[in-house]
Every structure is written in C-alpha cells, then in structure tokens.
Short mmCIF file of C-alpha atoms in Angstrom, two decimals:
data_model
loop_
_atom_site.label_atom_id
_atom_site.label_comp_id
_atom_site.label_asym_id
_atom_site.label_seq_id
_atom_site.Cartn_x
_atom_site.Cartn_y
_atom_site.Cartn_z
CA UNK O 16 -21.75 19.26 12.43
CA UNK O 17 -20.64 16.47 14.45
CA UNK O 18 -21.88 16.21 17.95
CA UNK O 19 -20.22 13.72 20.84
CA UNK O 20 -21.30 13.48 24.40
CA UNK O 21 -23.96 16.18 23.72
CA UNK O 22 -21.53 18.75 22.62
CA UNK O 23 -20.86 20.41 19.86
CA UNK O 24 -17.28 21.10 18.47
CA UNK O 25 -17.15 24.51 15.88
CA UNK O 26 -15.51 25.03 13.27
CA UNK O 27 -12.14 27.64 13.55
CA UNK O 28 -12.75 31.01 11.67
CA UNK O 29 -9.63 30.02 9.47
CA UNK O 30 -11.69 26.62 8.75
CA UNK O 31 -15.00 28.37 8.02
CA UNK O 32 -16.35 28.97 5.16
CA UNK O 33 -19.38 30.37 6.44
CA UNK O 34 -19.82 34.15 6.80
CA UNK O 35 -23.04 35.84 7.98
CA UNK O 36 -23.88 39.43 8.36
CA UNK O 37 -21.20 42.08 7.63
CA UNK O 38 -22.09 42.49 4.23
CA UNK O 39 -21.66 46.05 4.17
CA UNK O 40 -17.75 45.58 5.60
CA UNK O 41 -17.19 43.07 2.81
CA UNK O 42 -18.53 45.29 0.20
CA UNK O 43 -16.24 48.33 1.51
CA UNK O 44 -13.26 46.42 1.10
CA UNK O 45 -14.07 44.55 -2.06
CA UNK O 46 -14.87 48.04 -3.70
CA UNK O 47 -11.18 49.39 -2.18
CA UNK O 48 -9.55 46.02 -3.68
CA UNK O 49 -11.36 46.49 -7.15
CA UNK O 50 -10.12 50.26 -7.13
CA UNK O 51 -6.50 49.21 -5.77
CA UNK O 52 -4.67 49.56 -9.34
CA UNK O 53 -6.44 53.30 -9.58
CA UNK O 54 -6.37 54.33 -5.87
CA UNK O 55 -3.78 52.85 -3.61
CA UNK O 56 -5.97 50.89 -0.91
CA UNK O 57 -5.49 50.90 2.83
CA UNK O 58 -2.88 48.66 4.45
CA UNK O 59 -4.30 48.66 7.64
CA UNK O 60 -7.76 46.70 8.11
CA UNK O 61 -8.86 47.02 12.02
CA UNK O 62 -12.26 44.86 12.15
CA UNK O 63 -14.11 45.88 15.60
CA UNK O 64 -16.63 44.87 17.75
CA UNK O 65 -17.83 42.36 20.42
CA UNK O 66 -16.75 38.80 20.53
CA UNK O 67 -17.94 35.83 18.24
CA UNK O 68 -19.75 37.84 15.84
CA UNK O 69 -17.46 36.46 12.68
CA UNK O 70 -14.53 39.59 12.66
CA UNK O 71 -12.37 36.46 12.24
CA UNK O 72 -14.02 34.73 9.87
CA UNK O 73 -14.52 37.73 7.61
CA UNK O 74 -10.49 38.19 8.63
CA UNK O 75 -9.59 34.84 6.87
CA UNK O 76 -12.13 35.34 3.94
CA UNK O 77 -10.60 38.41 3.03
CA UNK O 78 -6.65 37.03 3.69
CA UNK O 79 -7.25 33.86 1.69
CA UNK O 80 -8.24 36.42 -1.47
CA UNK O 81 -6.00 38.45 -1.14
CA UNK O 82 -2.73 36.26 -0.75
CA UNK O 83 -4.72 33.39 -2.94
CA UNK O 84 -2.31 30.73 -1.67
CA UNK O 85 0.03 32.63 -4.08
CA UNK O 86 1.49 35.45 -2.05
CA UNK O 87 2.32 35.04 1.67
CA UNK O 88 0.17 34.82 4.98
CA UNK O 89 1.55 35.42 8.39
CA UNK O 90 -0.54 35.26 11.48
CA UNK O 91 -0.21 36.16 14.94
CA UNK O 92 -2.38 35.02 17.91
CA UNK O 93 -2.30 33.02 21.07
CA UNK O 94 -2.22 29.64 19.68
CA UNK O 95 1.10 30.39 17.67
CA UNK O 96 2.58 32.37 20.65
CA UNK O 97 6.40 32.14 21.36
CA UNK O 98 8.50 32.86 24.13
CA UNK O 99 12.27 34.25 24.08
CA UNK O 100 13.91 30.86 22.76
CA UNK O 101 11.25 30.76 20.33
CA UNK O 102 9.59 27.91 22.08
CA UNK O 103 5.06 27.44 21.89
CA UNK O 104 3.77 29.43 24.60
CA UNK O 105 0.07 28.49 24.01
CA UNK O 106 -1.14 28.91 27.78
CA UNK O 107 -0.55 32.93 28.24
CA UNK O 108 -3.52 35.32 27.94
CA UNK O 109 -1.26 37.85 26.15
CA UNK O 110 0.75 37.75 22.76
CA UNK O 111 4.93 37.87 22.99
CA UNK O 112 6.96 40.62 21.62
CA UNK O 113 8.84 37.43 20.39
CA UNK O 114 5.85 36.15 18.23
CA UNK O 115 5.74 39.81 16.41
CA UNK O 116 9.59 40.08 16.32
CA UNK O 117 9.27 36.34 14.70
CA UNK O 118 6.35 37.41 12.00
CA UNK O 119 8.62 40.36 11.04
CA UNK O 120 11.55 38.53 10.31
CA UNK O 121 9.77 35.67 8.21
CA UNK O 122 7.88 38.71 6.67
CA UNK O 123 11.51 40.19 5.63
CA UNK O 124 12.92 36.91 4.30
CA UNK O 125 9.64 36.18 2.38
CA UNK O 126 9.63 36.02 -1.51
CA UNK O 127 9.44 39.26 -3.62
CA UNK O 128 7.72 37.54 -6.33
CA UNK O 129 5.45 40.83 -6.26
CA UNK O 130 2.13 39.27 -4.83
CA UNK O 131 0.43 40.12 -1.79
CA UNK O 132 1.44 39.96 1.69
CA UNK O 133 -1.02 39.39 4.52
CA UNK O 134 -0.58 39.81 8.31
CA UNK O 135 -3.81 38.85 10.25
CA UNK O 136 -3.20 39.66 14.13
CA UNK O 137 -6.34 37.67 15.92
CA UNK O 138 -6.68 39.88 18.15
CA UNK O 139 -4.90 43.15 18.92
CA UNK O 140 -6.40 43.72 22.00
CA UNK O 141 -4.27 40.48 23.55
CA UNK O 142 -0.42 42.22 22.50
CA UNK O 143 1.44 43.23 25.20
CA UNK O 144 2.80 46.28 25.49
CA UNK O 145 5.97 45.37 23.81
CA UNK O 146 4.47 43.81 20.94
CA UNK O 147 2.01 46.43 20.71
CA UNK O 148 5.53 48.83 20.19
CA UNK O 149 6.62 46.59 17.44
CA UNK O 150 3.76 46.73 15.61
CA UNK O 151 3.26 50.61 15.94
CA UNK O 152 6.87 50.70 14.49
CA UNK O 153 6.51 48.43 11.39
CA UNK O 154 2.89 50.33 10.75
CA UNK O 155 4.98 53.75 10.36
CA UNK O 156 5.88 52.57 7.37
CA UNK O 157 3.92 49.42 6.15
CA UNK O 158 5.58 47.21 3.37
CA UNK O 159 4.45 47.48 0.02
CA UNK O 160 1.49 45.65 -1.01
CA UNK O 161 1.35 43.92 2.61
CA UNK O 162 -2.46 43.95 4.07
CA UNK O 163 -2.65 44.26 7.78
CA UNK O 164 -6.43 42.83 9.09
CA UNK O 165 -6.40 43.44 12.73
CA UNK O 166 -9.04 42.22 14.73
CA UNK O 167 -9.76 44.25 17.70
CA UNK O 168 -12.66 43.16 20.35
CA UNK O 169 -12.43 46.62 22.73
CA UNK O 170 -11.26 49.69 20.56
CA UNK O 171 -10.54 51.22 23.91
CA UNK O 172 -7.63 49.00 24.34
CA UNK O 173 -5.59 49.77 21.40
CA UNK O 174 -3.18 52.25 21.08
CA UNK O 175 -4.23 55.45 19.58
CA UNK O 176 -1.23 55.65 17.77
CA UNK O 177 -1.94 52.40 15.88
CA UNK O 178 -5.81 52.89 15.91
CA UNK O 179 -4.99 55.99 14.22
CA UNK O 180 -3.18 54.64 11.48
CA UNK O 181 -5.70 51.85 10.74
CA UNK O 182 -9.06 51.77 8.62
CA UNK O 183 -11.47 50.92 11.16
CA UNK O 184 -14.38 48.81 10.73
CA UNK O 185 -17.07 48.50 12.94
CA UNK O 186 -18.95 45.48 12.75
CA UNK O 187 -21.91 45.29 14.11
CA UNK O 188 -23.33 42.36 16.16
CA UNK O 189 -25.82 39.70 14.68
CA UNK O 190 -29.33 39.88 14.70
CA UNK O 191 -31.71 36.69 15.78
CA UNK O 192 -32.48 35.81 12.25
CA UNK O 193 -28.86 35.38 11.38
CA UNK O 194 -28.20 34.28 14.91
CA UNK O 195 -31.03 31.58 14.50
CA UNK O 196 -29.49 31.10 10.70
CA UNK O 197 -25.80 30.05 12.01
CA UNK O 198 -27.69 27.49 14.52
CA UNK O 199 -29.45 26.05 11.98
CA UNK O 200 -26.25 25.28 9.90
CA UNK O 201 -24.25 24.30 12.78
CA UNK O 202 -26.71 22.48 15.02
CA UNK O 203 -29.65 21.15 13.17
CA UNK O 204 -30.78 19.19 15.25
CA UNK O 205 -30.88 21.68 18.71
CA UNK O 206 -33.86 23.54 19.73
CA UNK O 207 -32.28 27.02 20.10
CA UNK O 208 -34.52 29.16 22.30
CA UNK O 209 -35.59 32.77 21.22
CA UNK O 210 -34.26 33.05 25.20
CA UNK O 211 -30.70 31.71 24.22
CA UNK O 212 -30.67 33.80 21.39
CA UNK O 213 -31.32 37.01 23.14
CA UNK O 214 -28.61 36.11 25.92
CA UNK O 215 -26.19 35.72 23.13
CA UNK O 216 -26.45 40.01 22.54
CA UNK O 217 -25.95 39.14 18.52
CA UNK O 218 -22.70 36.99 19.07
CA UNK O 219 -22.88 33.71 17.61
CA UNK O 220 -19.92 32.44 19.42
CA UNK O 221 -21.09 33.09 22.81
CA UNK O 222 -24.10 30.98 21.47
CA UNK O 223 -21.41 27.80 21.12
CA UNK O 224 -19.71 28.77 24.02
CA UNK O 225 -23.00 28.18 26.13
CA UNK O 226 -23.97 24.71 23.77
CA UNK O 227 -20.29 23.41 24.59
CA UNK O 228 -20.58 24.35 28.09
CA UNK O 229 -24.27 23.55 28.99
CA UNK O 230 -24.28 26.99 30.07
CA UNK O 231 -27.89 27.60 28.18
CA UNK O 232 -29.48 24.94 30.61
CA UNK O 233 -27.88 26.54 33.60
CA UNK O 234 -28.99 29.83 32.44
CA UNK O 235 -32.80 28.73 32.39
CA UNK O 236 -32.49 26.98 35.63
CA UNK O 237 -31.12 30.31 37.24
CA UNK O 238 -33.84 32.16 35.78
CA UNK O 239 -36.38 29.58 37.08
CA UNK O 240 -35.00 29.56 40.21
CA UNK O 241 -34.86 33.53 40.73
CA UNK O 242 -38.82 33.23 39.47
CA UNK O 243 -39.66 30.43 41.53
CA UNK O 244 -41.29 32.03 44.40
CA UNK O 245 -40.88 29.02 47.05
CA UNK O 246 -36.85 28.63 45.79
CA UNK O 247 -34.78 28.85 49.08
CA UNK O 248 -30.85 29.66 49.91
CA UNK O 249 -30.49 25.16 49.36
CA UNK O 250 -31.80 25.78 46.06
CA UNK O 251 -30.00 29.11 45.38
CA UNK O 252 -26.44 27.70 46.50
CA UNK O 253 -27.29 24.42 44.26
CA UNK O 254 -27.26 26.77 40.98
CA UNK O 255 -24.39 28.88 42.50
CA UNK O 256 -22.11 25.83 42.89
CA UNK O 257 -23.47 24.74 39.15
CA UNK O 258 -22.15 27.95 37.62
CA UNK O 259 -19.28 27.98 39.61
CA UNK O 260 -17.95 24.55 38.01
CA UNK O 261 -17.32 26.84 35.18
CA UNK O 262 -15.32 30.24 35.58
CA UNK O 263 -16.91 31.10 31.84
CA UNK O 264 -20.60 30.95 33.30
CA UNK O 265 -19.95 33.36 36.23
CA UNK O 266 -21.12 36.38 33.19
CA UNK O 267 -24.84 34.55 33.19
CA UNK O 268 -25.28 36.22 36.66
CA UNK O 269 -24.70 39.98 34.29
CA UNK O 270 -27.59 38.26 32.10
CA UNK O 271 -29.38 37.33 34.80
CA UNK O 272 -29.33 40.77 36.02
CA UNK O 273 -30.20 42.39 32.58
CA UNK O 274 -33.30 39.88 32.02
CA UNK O 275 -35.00 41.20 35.01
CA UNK O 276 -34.24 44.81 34.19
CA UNK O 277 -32.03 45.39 37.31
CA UNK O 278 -29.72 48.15 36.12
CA UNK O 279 -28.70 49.41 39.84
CA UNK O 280 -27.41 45.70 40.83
CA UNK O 281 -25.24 45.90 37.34
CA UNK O 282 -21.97 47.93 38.83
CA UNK O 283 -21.70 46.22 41.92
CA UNK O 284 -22.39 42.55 40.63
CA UNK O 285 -19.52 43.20 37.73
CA UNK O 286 -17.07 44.20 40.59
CA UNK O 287 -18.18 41.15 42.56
CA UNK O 288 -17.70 38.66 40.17
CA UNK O 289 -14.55 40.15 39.12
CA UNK O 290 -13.32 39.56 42.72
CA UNK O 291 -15.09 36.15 43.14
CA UNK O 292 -11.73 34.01 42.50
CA UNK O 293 -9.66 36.90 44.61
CA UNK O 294 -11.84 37.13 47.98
CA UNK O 295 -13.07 33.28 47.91
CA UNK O 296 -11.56 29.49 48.37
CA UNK O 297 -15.46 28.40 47.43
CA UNK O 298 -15.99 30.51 44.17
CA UNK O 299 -19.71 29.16 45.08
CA UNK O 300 -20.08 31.53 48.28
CA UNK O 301 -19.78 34.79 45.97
CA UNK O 302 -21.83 33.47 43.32
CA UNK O 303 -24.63 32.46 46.04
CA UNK O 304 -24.14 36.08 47.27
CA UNK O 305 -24.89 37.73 44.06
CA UNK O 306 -27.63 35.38 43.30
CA UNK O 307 -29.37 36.35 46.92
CA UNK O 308 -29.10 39.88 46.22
CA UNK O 309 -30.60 39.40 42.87
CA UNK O 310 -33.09 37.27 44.20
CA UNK O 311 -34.01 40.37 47.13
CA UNK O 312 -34.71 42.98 44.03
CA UNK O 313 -37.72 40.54 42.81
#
C-alpha cells in the first residue's frame, strides 16, 4: 500500500479483493446460489450494520460472481449520482430519484441473453424519499434472475416496506484480530495501537479514516490532555481547535467520553456536537466546551 505525505490512500470496496470476517454471510448466500436451480433464491440481499466493516466489499465479491463480467451490473451510489438533466451530481449527501429512474431504464434496455442481472445500491440509507419510492415499486415485482445487494448502515432508516421484502443480513463488526489483520495488509509498516483499535468499535474503515486524517494522534493527545492533571483551558482550547480543523474528528469527543466510562455526559455531548456548526462561527468554542465538561467529570 502506497503511502505519500504520511497518508495512506485505500483501496475502493469495488477494487478490493480483500474480504475479512463475514464468513458466515458468505456461506449463507453461497449455499442459496448452489441451491438456486432447486430452490429459487432471494432477489433481495440487504447487508447491515455499522460503517467500514466490509458490507461493500462482500457487496462487490458477491456481484462480480454472480454477473461474472457476463451478465449485467448496475450500481447506484453517490459518486454516480445524477440530477434531472442527467448531469454528475457527486457533491449531495443523498441519492436522486433520477439516478434510480436512470438504473431502471438501462436495466430495461439491457440484454436478455439469460444471465444474471445485478443491482448493488451502496447504500440505501442515502435514497431520498423519491428514490426510495422507486425502488419499493420495482421490488414489488423484481425482474427475473436480477440480484438486488443493498447495503444498509442504520436498518432504522429504511422503509419497512422495502426492509420487508429483503433478506436481511446482519453483519457483525470486526474483531481486533481481524482489525489488527486488515492493518497489517494495508499498512505494514504503521504501529497500530491496541488503543486505535478499540476506538475503531470493529470498523476497519473508521481505522483509515483516522490514519488519513491524523485523527489517531489527535485522539491520544486528547486523552493525554484530559489525564494530564496540570493541563489548563490554553491547553484544552489547543486540542479543541486541532479537532475542529476537521468536522470528521468532532465524534473522538463520543470516544473520548466512552474511554473514561462517562455514560451521563453521552446524550448531551451528542446533541452538542450536533449543534457545534449551528450555534458557533468558531466550531473550536463548542468543542472546548465539551472538552471542559469532560475534563470536570475526572
């Protein structure tokens, strides 16, 4: 894995070959594939469950079997995002009913040669309402032998009407070993900490997320600082205006909060930093809040 400038660029899930963990998911569906001649399998494939613990890459695995560069392979997700003219709408934070209505019509005008079909929707939980409609309607009555893997991060978001008409799969987050395992392959030579490991709650890509960012370092000096006890508000506001450099950091504080067993400070801190960019012109004055009143409980 190439690293420039001390960071680390990862491999996409549609690029990886490199699967870890979810053995038991793979080995459900390859047993329903074997079996699909003698019992009809399931169109619709939801994979569950928290962020950057591989739903994607197992996703891909499974579509590049199935289809086998044979069949056909539409995808939906942010970075092939439309807008009404059809035009790239990469910067939104939700997917187009014009990106489904697109996949559908491709989907229609696709071969019948008889192979495979696969939609992979990366992830469900980022349709908007509209789209969400369109795909309820075309899962009412899914094409013949046309796959649907839907990768879902919150199962509370999706419609009941679609999660009802899905397989779901819940996958399960990654233990340290397979945590420590994916670090090895993808940063040999980085020191991982058992402490950067266990703030990574079993997700591997919060782990690259925090190697890309520098966010690991600014998680130990937080935790230093909150230890030290001669650190005063100069040193506090010095981390806060660290983290605040970096909108992505600002769930360290959560960690923070966790490592020191501070389950009372939990609700109000998650409401705070949800309201940090809202109530402040120096994002650094919230943070430096939070930090104080984590720093009180100690």
């Amino acid at each position: 894995m190439a690293k420039k400038n001390n960071l680390y660029s990862f491999p996409k899930p549609m690029d990886s070959d490199c699967l870890v963990g979810h053995n038991e998911v793979m080995n459900d569906f390859l047993a329903a594939w074997n079996a699909r001649n003698e019992y009809p399998i399931h169109p619709v494939w939801m994979l569950t469950g928290p962020r950057g613990i591989g739903k994607a890459t197992l996703a891909y695995k499974i579509a590049k079997m199935v289809y086998g560069n044979v069949g056909d392979f539409f995808i939906i997700d942010l970075e092939r995002n439309i807008d009404k003219d059809g035009k790239s709408k990469t910067d939104g934070k939700v997917i187009s009913v014009y990106t489904v209505r697109a996949m559908i019509e491709k989907m229609q005008m696709s071969s019948m040669s008889g192979d495979w079909r696969v939609i992979l929707i990366d992830s469900v939980d980022e349709l908007n309402t509209a789209a969400s409609n369109a795909l309820l309607k075309l899962l009412e009555e899914p094409p013949a032998k046309t796959l649907f893997l839907l990768i879902v991060h919150q199962l509370s978001s999706v419609l009941p009407t679609i999660r009802s008409r899905a397989r779901v799969e819940k996958m399960r987050p990654l233990s340290i070993s397979q945590l420590r395992e994916l670090c090895i392959k993808f940063m040999p030579d980085e020191d991982i900490s058992t402490e950067t490991l266990k703030l990574a709650n079993g997700s591997f890509g919060k782990i690259a997320n925090l190697k890309k960012s520098g966010g690991d370092s600014v998680y130990e000096e937080l935790i230093d600082c909150l230890q030290n006890q001669r650190a005063n508000s100069v040193d506090l506001m010095n981390i806060a205006k660290k983290i605040s450099q970096q909108p992505e950091l600002h769930g360290i504080l959560l960690d923070a909060i966790a490592y020191f067993g501070l389950a009372d400070l939990y609700p109000a801190a998650t409401h705070a930093i949800a309201d940090i960019n809202k109530l402040y012109l120096e994002p650094e004055i919230g943070i430096f809040k939070i930090i104080t009143e984590i720093k009180k409980c100690l």
